[in-house]
């Protein structure tokens, strides 16, 4: 099944975008058509972890474009961990986020961020690495994370004809 994609443009910014709360915005996606990536001056292909983070941001923002174009079932996804979303995500440790059913602290900010963090994680680590990450969570977190991964995989198969495990 051939997919038709609208033109999408990218804007590359050399420096970071600092927020008032001390966090840094690494990228944005707007109106289903435009991606802005920050910190381009810090790009280096010799640093594996920095490169992985950079590609994580790219996949994260592109995932926003996909759901802005064809929305996922927001209620169904949000109901997996409805009590866990929080505006103070910066106070979440990696472990507490996993235990609450979130792939990263940032994913607990909103359902959209949660959804795209799952996508970005799926596309920047291997399946064994993903399963190892999920295994670090308590029983509740593992159950919720598996539900979210299955939801995202199903969405991409149904809406875009993409098998995320093969695409990975």
XYZ file of C-alpha atoms in Angstrom:
168
model
C 0.000 0.000 0.000
C 1.589 3.240 -1.127
C 1.290 6.169 1.253
C 1.064 9.764 0.143
C 2.937 12.249 2.294
C 2.457 15.967 2.360
C 5.548 18.052 1.981
C 7.242 18.541 5.301
C 9.887 21.105 5.906
C 12.627 21.157 8.522
C 14.283 24.139 10.132
C 17.689 23.629 11.713
C 18.792 25.934 14.549
C 22.406 25.949 15.725
C 21.936 26.680 19.418
C 19.680 25.322 22.134
C 16.231 26.724 22.912
C 16.246 27.385 26.666
C 12.965 27.429 28.585
C 12.143 29.509 31.685
C 12.034 26.371 33.865
C 15.646 25.467 33.049
C 14.822 22.764 30.496
C 15.899 22.803 26.862
C 13.564 22.333 23.904
C 15.388 20.069 21.489
C 12.784 20.141 18.729
C 9.227 21.076 17.815
C 6.650 19.883 15.303
C 4.051 22.296 14.010
C 0.762 21.869 12.177
C 1.629 18.442 10.824
C 4.105 19.944 8.376
C 7.121 21.586 9.989
C 9.880 20.272 12.243
C 12.334 22.557 14.028
C 15.519 20.968 15.396
C 17.765 22.800 17.857
C 21.370 22.298 18.967
C 22.610 21.506 15.464
C 25.990 23.049 16.341
C 26.419 20.247 18.916
C 25.896 17.496 16.334
C 28.753 15.031 16.173
C 28.799 11.615 14.571
C 31.658 10.428 16.773
C 29.668 10.447 20.018
C 27.283 7.463 19.926
C 25.073 8.596 22.825
C 24.747 12.152 21.508
C 23.961 10.785 18.055
C 21.294 8.464 19.505
C 19.746 11.401 21.416
C 19.756 13.528 18.250
C 17.970 10.813 16.270
C 15.583 10.275 19.181
C 14.573 13.938 18.876
C 14.126 13.613 15.099
C 11.907 10.532 15.490
C 10.034 12.184 18.373
C 9.198 15.260 16.293
C 8.350 13.267 13.184
C 5.990 11.135 15.294
C 4.207 14.388 16.211
C 3.797 15.035 12.478
C 2.254 11.560 12.002
C -0.318 11.969 14.761
C -1.055 15.566 13.771
C -1.841 14.208 10.303
C -3.773 11.092 11.388
C -4.731 11.260 15.047
C -4.507 8.190 17.232
C -7.322 7.330 19.659
C -6.335 9.866 22.311
C -8.840 8.610 24.883
C -7.845 4.951 24.560
C -4.136 5.713 24.787
C -4.578 8.213 27.618
C -6.620 5.702 29.598
C -3.660 3.325 29.844
C -2.110 5.541 32.561
C -4.613 8.377 33.117
C -3.426 9.192 36.628
C 0.231 9.460 35.700
C 0.378 12.598 33.557
C 2.050 15.488 35.336
C 3.280 18.965 34.520
C 6.288 18.576 36.826
C 7.892 15.859 34.681
C 11.367 17.235 35.480
C 10.923 15.907 39.034
C 10.417 12.348 37.722
C 13.480 10.060 37.759
C 13.943 7.545 34.957
C 13.049 4.714 37.361
C 9.945 6.412 38.802
C 8.742 7.155 35.265
C 9.199 3.507 34.251
C 7.400 2.317 37.410
C 4.480 4.637 36.595
C 4.268 3.229 33.038
C 6.175 5.935 31.157
C 9.143 5.286 28.881
C 10.829 8.525 30.008
C 10.126 11.293 32.508
C 9.199 13.635 29.622
C 6.576 11.171 28.382
C 4.560 11.802 31.553
C 3.916 15.416 30.472
C 0.951 14.596 28.201
C -0.589 11.851 26.095
C 0.971 13.272 22.917
C 4.454 13.362 24.461
C 3.908 9.887 25.860
C 2.878 8.558 22.444
C 5.801 10.085 20.560
C 8.357 9.090 23.197
C 7.285 5.471 22.673
C 7.762 5.924 18.909
C 11.168 7.582 19.279
C 12.346 4.907 21.702
C 11.142 2.122 19.400
C 13.159 3.626 16.550
C 16.398 4.384 18.395
C 16.992 1.193 20.350
C 16.754 -2.485 19.468
C 13.886 -4.723 20.559
C 16.114 -6.474 23.148
C 17.179 -3.057 24.506
C 13.519 -1.984 24.672
C 12.538 -5.150 26.519
C 15.474 -4.616 28.886
C 14.324 -1.055 29.554
C 10.764 -2.211 30.241
C 12.091 -4.962 32.533
C 13.585 -2.252 34.792
C 10.054 -1.148 35.724
C 7.969 -2.659 38.502
C 5.145 -5.043 37.550
C 2.610 -2.224 37.068
C 4.996 -0.197 34.889
C 5.905 -3.203 32.755
C 2.236 -3.975 32.091
C 1.440 -0.383 31.137
C 4.536 0.051 28.963
C 3.766 -3.139 27.047
C 0.193 -1.887 26.471
C 1.550 1.421 25.149
C 4.076 -0.230 22.840
C 1.368 -2.539 21.465
C -0.938 0.475 20.961
C 1.740 2.422 19.039
C 2.694 -0.597 16.911
C -0.986 -1.166 16.076
C -1.546 2.526 15.219
C 1.336 2.600 12.727
C 0.201 -0.662 11.140
C -3.437 0.461 10.791
C -2.927 4.130 9.903
C 0.289 4.071 7.901
C 0.817 0.451 6.848
C 4.127 0.414 8.734
C 5.305 -2.600 10.709
C 7.284 -0.868 13.456
C 9.267 -4.005 14.317
C 10.496 -4.260 10.715
C 10.952 -0.499 10.429
C 12.989 -0.528 13.620
